[in-house]
Amino acid sequence: MAVQEADVAGLVGEPLTMSAFNQLSGSLGGYSFVKVVVDRQNDTIHFLNNARHEFHAIYIGTEILGIAESELRARIDEFNQSFYHASDRRFFLGILSLHQREDRHMFSLETVEVDTMSADMIEFFHAEVRRNVDAATPLFFKPANHLQEQAVAGIPAERLPRILAHELFSTAEFVALNPGVTKGRLRAFRDEREYRENTLEWFDIVVMHRVPDDIPRLAGIINASHTTPLSHTNVLATGWSIPNAIQIGAFELIDRENLDGQWVEYEVSAKGAGVGLRLIDEPQDLGQRPAWYAQRVTLDEPEHTYNPIVNLAKIRYNDSHRYGTKAANLGELHHVLASESPRRLLGFFSVPRPPRDNLLPYLQKLLDTDEDLLQAAQQLLAERVRVPRGVALPFSLHQGFLESSPKIQQAIGKLKMALELNAREIEPLCVELQQLIRKTRVPDYLLSELDTAIVENLAGVRTFVVRSSSNAEDLAGFSAAGIYESYNHVTSAEKIVESVKEVWASLVSARSVRLRQQAGISLDDCFMGVVVQEQVKADFGGVMVTTNPMNRSDFRNVYVNVSPNVTDVVEGSTQPMQYLYSTVEGGGRTVSLGDATEDLGPQAHQQLQRLAIVGRLLQAHFSPDYTFDSPVDIEWLATDEVLYVLQLRPYSI
């Protein structure tokens, strides 16, 4: 086949030159790639034109087997079984990616995640591709999941050169965290001191190695060092729908092009090879408010008249207007785990995913059951999942405290006036109000109610966690990730009261007030509930979102961050391990080891797979509509046997 014909269908039966690779390749996550099919029966290799062939299976059916595409799609599960699971399969399917850094380049070869190739089959596949690509370019096999890593572990590296996914991720120069396009002023800060010395505007695009958690609302973010898409700043960027990416060498690029302080168009694309930065003229309409000022967040009317402090297990999802969204979600979870959930628990798996009518057979296989599927799902939750016991403090407790102090009332009045006038004094007024809240004594009747509730519900607990539960957080249009305070390792009654006041004070921090103001949430409408829970012991913990943040069209996988200390994950103080786990065919892969020196063991991987399934079930239960496509953000802890859910909220996409 002549090379020019590669533009039409692909390259068949001939070695792949670099020129042909470039003609045929697509791009994803900064890498160029070509789909590969090895046909053992005809002893041929096929390199597919990505622009024409979206799926290996469709290519094989229409171009090799002569089957109509409509028939192939109707029988896709049957064909996928043959392509990915049969021990005597005719076809071997994979992706050949080109990785380039400075003057070095290499190929990686991987299968799809669900492929169950044996070690012998993997070695054969690699050898066939090796014989048919540029001999001067190293070719490494990249295991697609933990099972493949185990399968090839016994093959000598000289026979099967390999590279793990997390090794590639750690050297990737570009990762699209949140695709999009914006226009703004580029601001490059080499360290936090430099960042603190400058004032940021809503139209700024910030470039930093590590963006601080207290960033104001911005136009875009460029991370010059590796980070996790689930850090507070990146969750906020997703909620704000602003372009966000990792770009190694960003400062060198900015210095070379003299972009610092310049107006640019900034683009992040999952199909790009790097961030797009293009110089533009300074806009003439900077005096106008940004478009997102018109995107107001509406709160349910809060109820701040008297409500009792209650056990979390006694409240439900619709009690958020009394106790806050975090407490209400945890209360709802208690009812779900007690098998009081309706059939919507299976909602995500019930949705058609053409050509499949639904994913229920996949869930049945994941749960390893022939019994009633709903019953098996509920059994998984009942046996494996816990919510740490705790109590919910209502808005009325917060309101009673505020009304007990004339000085606090006066300070609130001043802050409201300053907000109406958009005055410069907003920040010092917030600081003054926070100090008053910390110093003001809690009335005896409120202390007595709190003490009684903890004695009745948490007697015997040595260590507590005190968490925020505002009506202005964990909302679909306003996540508020990281803007309110939570405290771990709280022991005495005195420390509990101090921590509760700190949580109350965080409602009027300058940053939280500004962010809510930008979202159209009035201070008059904001109230703070508090959750006081037992602090449980666990082997590891982290954060999971029931989507793939770096590929929003991926309905199979959930993204999991793991750390021995869960606060390290959400605060971004250390880089966590990062994983993708499939909730369709099952199986996981390590995306990054973060600051860890070695991966988790097989038993922990099994627990993460359970966590992924649990996440999908809870996503369905908490879905606001009947598409069941709205992902959730779950903070969790785990032992080898038990999963503790610490909080659950919507994850903006």
XYZ file of C-alpha atoms in Angstrom:
653
model
C 0.000 0.000 0.000
C 1.361 3.383 -0.991
C 1.897 5.836 1.842
C -0.526 8.364 0.358
C -3.320 5.787 0.714
C -2.801 5.956 4.463
C -4.945 9.078 4.465
C -7.977 7.023 3.444
C -8.152 3.853 5.533
C -4.810 3.175 7.126
C -1.676 1.185 6.522
C -1.947 -2.572 6.062
C 0.843 -5.137 6.047
C 3.699 -2.614 5.891
C 6.037 -1.172 8.514
C 4.919 2.141 9.993
C 7.280 4.985 9.205
C 7.273 8.206 11.220
C 5.814 9.978 8.209
C 2.906 7.521 8.001
C 2.410 7.684 11.786
C 1.969 11.442 11.587
C -0.500 11.059 8.718
C -2.648 8.527 10.528
C -2.473 9.711 14.100
C -4.960 11.384 16.353
C -4.131 13.330 19.517
C -5.284 12.958 23.105
C -3.851 14.379 26.318
C -0.835 15.795 24.523
C 0.110 12.477 22.868
C -0.176 11.432 19.234
C -1.524 7.907 18.766
C -2.449 5.349 16.134
C -4.830 2.407 16.591
C -3.311 -1.007 15.847
C -4.895 -4.334 14.840
C -2.867 -7.548 14.455
C -4.680 -10.213 12.415
C -3.158 -13.585 13.335
C -5.140 -15.526 10.721
C -3.842 -13.465 7.803
C -0.509 -12.637 9.473
C -0.992 -8.908 8.856
C -0.822 -5.723 10.888
C -3.177 -2.770 10.400
C -2.454 0.839 11.434
C -5.778 2.707 11.368
C -6.444 6.222 10.182
C -7.830 7.877 13.309
C -9.826 10.467 11.376
C -11.832 7.715 9.691
C -11.931 4.874 12.242
C -13.156 5.786 15.720
C -13.357 2.203 16.994
C -11.209 -0.878 16.420
C -14.278 -3.126 16.334
C -16.048 -1.179 13.605
C -12.891 -1.215 11.480
C -12.458 -4.981 11.886
C -16.085 -5.656 11.072
C -16.438 -3.429 8.028
C -12.900 -3.514 6.562
C -11.761 -7.089 7.350
C -14.830 -9.247 8.053
C -17.182 -7.532 5.594
C -19.975 -7.115 8.148
C -22.388 -4.197 7.890
C -21.826 -1.609 10.623
C -25.462 -1.814 11.729
C -25.158 -5.572 12.318
C -21.849 -5.142 14.112
C -23.311 -2.542 16.483
C -26.318 -4.737 17.175
C -24.000 -7.630 18.153
C -21.279 -5.494 19.756
C -21.140 -7.419 23.049
C -20.649 -10.679 21.145
C -17.834 -9.189 19.066
C -16.190 -7.510 22.071
C -16.128 -10.879 23.828
C -14.261 -12.284 20.838
C -11.911 -9.283 20.509
C -11.001 -8.736 24.162
C -11.638 -11.935 26.123
C -11.364 -15.028 23.902
C -8.237 -17.117 24.568
C -8.109 -18.177 20.895
C -8.817 -14.746 19.478
C -7.913 -13.902 15.922
C -7.369 -10.164 16.462
C -5.117 -8.261 18.860
C -6.160 -4.639 19.388
C -4.137 -1.780 20.834
C -3.031 1.845 20.825
C 0.444 2.945 19.763
C 1.374 6.324 21.300
C 4.333 8.579 20.599
C 5.938 10.347 23.573
C 8.368 13.171 22.913
C 10.375 15.278 25.322
C 13.151 17.575 24.214
C 15.251 15.488 21.790
C 14.021 12.092 23.043
C 11.067 10.092 21.826
C 9.569 6.623 22.390
C 6.501 4.530 21.602
C 4.184 2.942 24.136
C 1.813 0.108 23.243
C -1.298 -0.583 25.310
C -4.538 -2.503 25.030
C -7.924 -1.281 26.165
C -8.542 -1.575 29.910
C -10.949 -4.505 29.594
C -8.618 -6.711 27.545
C -7.764 -9.998 29.301
C -4.672 -10.933 27.276
C -2.421 -13.490 28.947
C 1.268 -12.801 29.424
C 2.107 -14.908 26.339
C -0.406 -13.007 24.221
C 0.957 -9.657 25.407
C 4.500 -10.721 24.543
C 3.389 -11.852 21.066
C 1.475 -8.612 20.455
C 4.447 -6.465 21.473
C 6.812 -8.475 19.248
C 4.541 -8.096 16.199
C 4.263 -4.332 16.626
C 7.999 -4.066 17.337
C 8.764 -5.702 13.967
C 6.580 -3.190 12.156
C 7.513 0.218 13.578
C 10.580 2.419 13.336
C 13.413 0.304 14.779
C 15.279 3.378 16.027
C 12.415 4.325 18.358
C 12.141 2.390 21.660
C 8.826 0.562 22.134
C 7.495 -0.138 25.627
C 4.437 -2.114 26.617
C 2.167 -0.096 28.919
C -0.105 -2.306 31.080
C -3.691 -1.050 30.885
C -4.685 -2.160 34.381
C -3.422 -3.779 37.568
C -4.175 -7.285 36.283
C -1.930 -6.760 33.273
C 0.808 -5.398 35.532
C 0.656 -8.655 37.497
C 0.497 -10.752 34.301
C 3.721 -9.339 32.829
C 5.628 -9.094 36.113
C 7.352 -12.439 35.464
C 8.532 -11.602 31.926
C 12.158 -10.360 31.811
C 12.386 -6.699 30.842
C 14.761 -7.469 27.970
C 12.013 -9.619 26.391
C 9.196 -7.186 27.160
C 10.319 -3.626 27.813
C 7.525 -1.963 29.802
C 6.541 1.352 31.290
C 3.744 1.920 33.793
C 0.992 4.501 33.393
C 2.068 6.464 36.448
C 5.632 6.662 35.115
C 4.354 8.267 31.929
C 1.989 10.592 33.805
C 4.788 11.872 36.030
C 6.761 12.931 32.946
C 3.819 14.226 30.890
C 4.417 17.821 29.895
C 0.731 18.612 29.362
C -2.482 17.436 31.025
C -5.846 19.017 30.207
C -7.642 19.300 33.571
C -10.589 21.401 32.405
C -10.980 22.146 28.675
C -12.146 25.552 27.541
C -11.213 28.896 25.983
C -10.956 32.274 27.673
C -9.388 35.700 27.260
C -7.477 37.380 30.054
C -4.311 38.907 31.438
C -1.533 36.390 32.071
C 0.034 36.595 35.564
C 3.041 34.371 36.292
C 4.079 33.913 39.946
C 7.172 31.834 40.763
C 6.274 31.425 44.454
C 3.527 32.189 46.957
C 5.284 35.301 48.308
C 5.172 36.873 44.858
C 1.508 35.852 44.569
C 0.637 37.456 47.934
C 2.263 40.748 46.955
C -0.094 41.224 43.998
C -3.821 41.859 43.641
C -5.724 39.630 41.231
C -8.697 40.590 39.093
C -11.467 38.411 37.698
C -9.925 38.594 34.211
C -6.496 37.242 35.277
C -5.043 33.898 34.161
C -2.703 32.655 36.892
C 0.417 30.565 36.288
C 2.005 28.936 39.367
C 3.716 25.728 40.421
C 1.078 25.296 43.139
C -1.971 27.563 43.107
C -3.020 28.439 46.716
C -6.384 27.155 47.932
C -7.626 30.685 48.666
C -7.602 31.915 45.073
C -10.348 34.373 44.113
C -12.490 33.711 41.072
C -10.275 33.945 37.983
C -10.406 33.552 34.205
C -8.023 30.599 34.006
C -5.289 28.540 35.699
C -2.034 27.023 34.440
C -0.239 24.645 36.817
C 3.492 24.615 36.084
C 3.962 21.449 38.165
C 1.992 18.224 38.446
C -1.129 18.289 40.586
C -4.311 16.255 41.026
C -7.557 17.266 39.316
C -9.270 16.742 42.699
C -7.368 19.378 44.695
C -9.498 22.244 46.054
C -8.247 24.711 43.456
C -8.907 22.363 40.566
C -12.375 21.462 41.869
C -13.128 25.198 42.053
C -11.823 25.686 38.502
C -14.178 22.963 37.297
C -17.099 24.540 39.155
C -16.254 27.919 37.660
C -15.930 26.384 34.168
C -12.562 28.011 33.528
C -9.699 26.530 31.461
C -7.243 24.658 33.660
C -4.213 22.576 32.711
C -0.847 21.222 33.769
C 1.896 22.604 31.526
C 5.443 21.651 32.464
C 7.819 24.348 31.239
C 5.102 27.021 31.384
C 7.457 29.648 32.852
C 10.063 29.023 30.171
C 7.378 29.428 27.497
C 6.122 32.667 29.066
C 9.634 34.088 29.380
C 10.523 33.109 25.833
C 7.398 34.731 24.379
C 7.396 37.644 26.880
C 3.791 36.864 27.883
C 3.760 37.816 31.580
C 1.304 40.669 32.089
C 0.091 40.438 28.492
C -3.473 39.872 27.277
C -3.879 36.448 25.728
C -6.423 33.990 24.466
C -5.922 30.824 26.520
C -7.163 27.453 25.251
C -7.105 24.005 26.835
C -8.112 21.028 24.674
C -7.962 17.341 25.545
C -6.768 16.760 21.977
C -4.041 19.382 22.156
C -0.329 18.873 22.656
C -0.062 21.790 25.090
C -1.796 24.925 26.300
C -2.712 27.416 23.603
C -1.618 31.005 24.325
C -2.165 33.710 21.711
C -1.481 37.418 22.181
C -4.536 39.672 21.792
C -5.342 43.332 22.263
C -6.578 44.472 25.658
C -10.413 44.363 25.667
C -12.264 47.684 25.819
C -15.052 46.473 28.126
C -13.089 45.778 31.322
C -15.367 48.061 33.309
C -18.256 45.683 32.727
C -18.958 42.757 35.025
C -18.042 39.307 33.672
C -20.766 37.111 32.214
C -20.762 34.814 35.253
C -22.087 37.643 37.438
C -25.434 36.998 35.763
C -25.363 33.304 36.715
C -27.057 33.610 40.084
C -27.272 30.693 42.519
C -30.679 30.333 44.164
C -30.901 28.908 47.676
C -33.865 27.206 49.254
C -35.314 29.453 51.925
C -33.410 28.569 55.127
C -35.199 27.834 58.363
C -33.429 29.439 61.301
C -36.204 29.222 63.883
C -35.621 26.616 66.567
C -34.625 23.088 65.559
C -32.979 20.580 67.894
C -29.485 19.123 67.650
C -30.138 15.646 66.258
C -28.412 12.403 65.450
C -27.350 12.429 61.778
C -29.343 9.241 61.197
C -32.577 11.123 61.932
C -32.380 13.688 59.134
C -32.865 13.340 55.392
C -31.832 15.014 52.147
C -34.717 17.515 52.338
C -33.560 18.789 55.751
C -30.784 20.857 54.163
C -32.701 24.085 54.826
C -32.400 23.377 58.572
C -29.031 21.651 58.961
C -27.109 22.400 55.768
C -26.370 20.290 52.721
C -23.432 18.329 54.156
C -25.397 17.162 57.206
C -28.496 16.423 55.114
C -26.503 14.319 52.638
C -24.899 12.330 55.449
C -28.291 11.821 57.053
C -29.688 10.593 53.753
C -26.770 8.166 53.493
C -27.772 6.580 56.795
C -31.162 5.758 55.265
C -29.598 4.410 52.070
C -27.322 2.113 54.055
C -30.289 0.907 56.095
C -31.819 -0.491 52.854
C -34.413 2.263 52.711
C -33.406 3.303 49.211
C -35.842 2.987 46.295
C -34.941 1.363 43.011
C -33.221 4.543 41.779
C -30.071 3.101 43.396
C -29.618 1.208 40.096
C -30.349 4.285 37.992
C -26.881 4.798 36.486
C -26.720 1.181 35.303
C -30.289 1.281 33.960
C -29.615 3.996 31.372
C -29.143 2.825 27.739
C -25.571 3.176 26.472
C -26.013 2.381 22.758
C -25.689 -0.236 21.490
C -26.343 -1.640 25.003
C -29.858 -1.426 26.413
C -28.388 -0.886 29.878
C -25.380 -1.750 32.039
C -27.215 -3.951 34.537
C -25.530 -7.187 33.335
C -22.161 -5.544 33.982
C -23.211 -4.593 37.506
C -24.404 -8.153 38.049
C -20.945 -9.414 37.099
C -19.184 -6.815 39.247
C -21.293 -7.818 42.244
C -20.773 -11.508 41.403
C -24.405 -12.393 41.983
C -27.219 -14.325 40.342
C -29.712 -13.035 42.904
C -31.914 -9.932 42.785
C -29.633 -7.094 41.666
C -31.135 -4.392 43.863
C -30.834 -6.667 46.872
C -27.185 -7.399 46.033
C -26.426 -3.679 45.673
C -28.070 -2.905 48.996
C -26.169 -5.774 50.602
C -22.857 -4.305 49.383
C -23.735 -0.963 50.952
C -24.995 -2.498 54.189
C -21.972 -4.761 54.667
C -19.150 -2.544 53.450
C -20.125 1.118 53.885
C -20.452 3.184 57.040
C -21.090 6.823 57.936
C -19.217 7.796 61.120
C -21.790 8.483 63.830
C -22.406 12.089 64.630
C -24.826 14.915 65.390
C -26.042 17.822 63.285
C -26.173 21.342 64.745
C -28.982 23.374 63.120
C -28.933 26.880 61.699
C -30.975 28.003 64.707
C -28.047 27.269 67.059
C -25.826 29.510 64.955
C -28.530 32.184 64.796
C -29.106 32.044 68.564
C -25.394 32.601 69.154
C -25.221 35.569 66.761
C -28.293 37.203 68.314
C -26.846 36.821 71.812
C -24.213 39.497 71.129
C -25.108 43.141 70.277
C -21.512 43.690 69.126
C -21.776 40.845 66.611
C -25.100 42.234 65.353
C -23.550 45.663 64.839
C -20.588 44.163 62.961
C -22.947 42.164 60.722
C -24.871 45.346 59.925
C -21.668 47.162 58.942
C -20.596 44.270 56.699
C -23.977 44.148 54.949
C -23.807 47.882 54.245
C -20.260 47.563 52.884
C -21.359 44.713 50.605
C -24.258 46.782 49.256
C -21.840 49.610 48.463
C -19.040 47.261 47.320
C -16.783 49.216 49.669
C -13.065 48.672 50.234
C -13.667 47.992 53.921
C -15.179 44.552 53.282
C -12.042 42.565 54.169
C -11.238 44.346 57.498
C -14.913 44.151 58.468
C -14.861 40.387 57.832
C -11.724 40.017 59.957
C -13.323 42.062 62.769
C -16.519 39.988 62.673
C -14.575 36.719 62.721
C -12.610 37.866 65.763
C -15.827 38.793 67.588
C -17.307 35.347 66.873
C -14.189 33.653 68.241
C -14.109 35.776 71.417
C -17.814 35.865 72.243
C -18.972 33.414 74.887
C -21.600 30.874 73.815
C -24.755 31.278 75.980
C -25.184 28.643 78.682
C -28.442 27.280 77.261
C -26.754 26.591 73.902
C -23.749 24.973 75.607
C -26.090 22.773 77.624
C -27.955 21.656 74.492
C -24.719 20.820 72.697
C -23.296 18.939 75.675
C -26.500 16.927 76.130
C -26.624 15.949 72.429
C -23.026 14.705 72.449
C -23.527 12.734 75.669
C -26.684 11.097 74.290
C -25.271 10.269 70.863
C -21.455 10.155 71.063
C -20.617 9.031 74.585
C -17.323 7.130 74.637
C -15.805 8.914 71.630
C -12.266 10.181 72.304
C -11.602 12.153 69.122
C -14.017 14.182 66.998
C -14.182 15.886 63.633
C -16.058 19.202 63.430
C -17.253 20.018 59.896
C -19.037 22.910 58.223
C -22.559 22.334 56.918
C -23.771 25.584 55.390
C -26.744 26.050 53.105
C -24.261 27.770 50.766
C -21.974 24.812 50.000
C -22.135 21.441 48.273
C -24.564 22.898 45.733
C -24.707 21.992 42.041
C -23.826 25.588 41.086
C -21.604 26.435 44.052
C -19.379 23.713 45.513
C -17.520 26.031 47.943
C -14.703 23.459 48.088
C -12.253 24.496 50.782
C -13.759 27.890 51.691
C -15.277 26.840 55.033
C -13.362 25.332 57.927
C -13.337 21.782 59.272
C -11.267 20.490 62.183
C -9.815 17.055 62.926
C -8.382 15.630 66.163
C -10.763 17.556 68.446
C -10.867 16.016 71.927
C -12.296 17.961 74.880
C -15.678 19.664 75.291
C -13.895 23.023 75.319
C -12.136 22.259 72.019
C -15.432 21.178 70.437
C -17.003 24.547 71.302
C -13.938 26.424 69.988
C -14.032 24.433 66.749
C -17.771 25.071 66.290
C -17.133 28.818 66.642
C -14.287 28.601 64.113
C -16.666 26.937 61.656
C -19.266 29.655 62.286
C -16.576 32.309 61.757
C -15.573 30.800 58.408
C -18.982 31.758 57.031
C -17.885 35.406 57.109
C -14.264 35.069 55.981
C -13.416 37.656 53.355
C -12.917 34.964 50.719
C -16.184 33.110 51.368
C -18.127 36.402 51.443
C -16.602 37.515 48.118
C -17.157 34.179 46.358
C -20.788 34.043 47.490
C -21.315 37.651 46.454
C -20.016 36.810 42.968
C -22.450 33.881 42.820
C -25.354 36.126 43.841
C -25.750 34.623 47.331
C -26.664 37.281 49.865
C -25.209 37.253 53.376
C -28.792 37.495 54.660
C -29.550 34.083 53.131
C -26.476 32.256 54.493
C -26.480 30.123 57.620
C -24.016 27.660 59.049
C -24.885 24.274 60.432
C -22.173 22.095 61.940
C -21.534 18.339 61.926
C -19.753 16.826 64.935
C -18.659 13.249 64.206
C -16.550 10.502 65.629
C -13.095 10.506 64.050
C -12.608 6.961 62.812
C -9.339 5.112 62.327
C -8.491 3.897 58.838
C -5.615 2.543 56.773
C -5.953 5.022 53.917
C -8.394 7.569 52.572
C -9.008 10.162 49.942
C -11.436 11.698 47.502
C -13.345 10.114 44.617
C -15.381 11.727 41.855
C -17.691 9.481 39.854
C -16.396 10.663 36.515
C -13.082 10.910 34.706
C -12.178 14.634 35.036
C -9.702 14.374 32.166
C -12.173 12.713 29.777
C -15.767 13.743 30.482
C -17.153 11.437 27.789
C -15.748 8.393 29.624
C -18.808 6.803 31.259
C -16.880 3.779 32.503
C -14.339 5.167 34.933
C -14.300 7.020 38.229
C -11.283 8.962 39.484
C -9.854 8.204 42.930
C -7.232 10.027 44.974
C -5.613 8.107 47.825
C -3.457 9.138 50.774
C -2.730 7.705 54.228
C -4.108 11.031 55.506
C -7.263 12.263 53.806
C -6.598 15.911 54.671
C -3.418 15.727 52.585
C -5.570 14.967 49.540
C -8.119 17.747 49.827
C -5.655 20.383 51.058
C -3.091 19.537 48.389
C -0.233 19.578 50.957
C 1.143 16.363 49.449
C 0.549 14.804 46.085
C -1.808 11.793 46.403
C -1.849 8.534 44.512
C -4.295 8.769 41.611
C -6.326 5.907 40.126
C -8.969 5.210 37.518
C -11.437 2.378 38.217
C -13.972 0.990 35.766
C -17.561 0.577 36.943
C -18.548 -1.335 33.808
C -16.063 -4.121 33.100
C -14.155 -3.607 36.343
C -10.430 -3.202 36.876
C -8.272 -0.246 37.758
C -5.019 1.414 36.838
C -2.617 3.658 38.674
C -2.398 7.095 37.081
C 0.130 8.595 39.500
C 1.973 7.591 42.677
C 2.139 11.229 43.771
C 4.588 11.524 46.667
C 4.368 7.811 47.509
C 7.328 5.550 46.800
C 5.314 2.431 45.961
C 1.809 1.432 44.917
C -0.889 0.007 47.170
C -1.220 -3.763 47.414
C -3.828 -6.056 45.805
C -6.161 -6.011 48.828
C -6.290 -2.211 48.821
C -6.906 -2.269 45.051
C -9.883 -4.588 45.634
C -11.269 -2.130 48.172
C -10.882 0.741 45.696
C -12.858 -1.279 43.132
C -15.656 -1.671 45.699
C -15.462 2.050 46.390
C -15.920 2.771 42.674
C -19.085 0.640 42.514
C -20.416 2.218 45.711
C -19.814 5.634 44.169
C -21.939 4.791 41.119
C -24.785 3.513 43.304
C -24.723 6.672 45.412
C -24.468 8.847 42.303
C -27.754 7.353 41.161
C -29.503 7.782 44.496
C -28.483 11.459 44.800
C -29.108 12.289 41.131
C -31.188 15.471 40.668
C -32.764 14.081 37.477
C -33.400 10.828 35.646
C -30.356 10.842 33.414
C -28.343 9.764 36.484
C -25.334 11.395 34.833
C -24.543 13.980 37.535
C -21.301 12.843 39.219
C -20.703 13.137 42.948
C -17.616 14.043 44.945
C -17.066 11.670 47.875
C -14.568 12.080 50.703
C -13.811 8.675 52.221
C -11.654 6.586 54.531
C -11.047 2.843 54.342
C -9.770 -0.207 56.119
C -9.341 -3.455 54.196
C -12.971 -4.322 55.033
C -14.932 -1.096 55.609
C -15.485 2.092 53.595
C -16.357 5.212 55.571
C -18.129 8.027 53.693
C -17.221 11.361 55.284
C -19.044 13.643 52.892
C -20.854 13.589 49.560
C -21.611 16.521 47.278
C -22.291 17.254 43.612
C -19.256 17.477 41.344
C -19.548 20.169 38.688
C -18.667 19.254 35.116
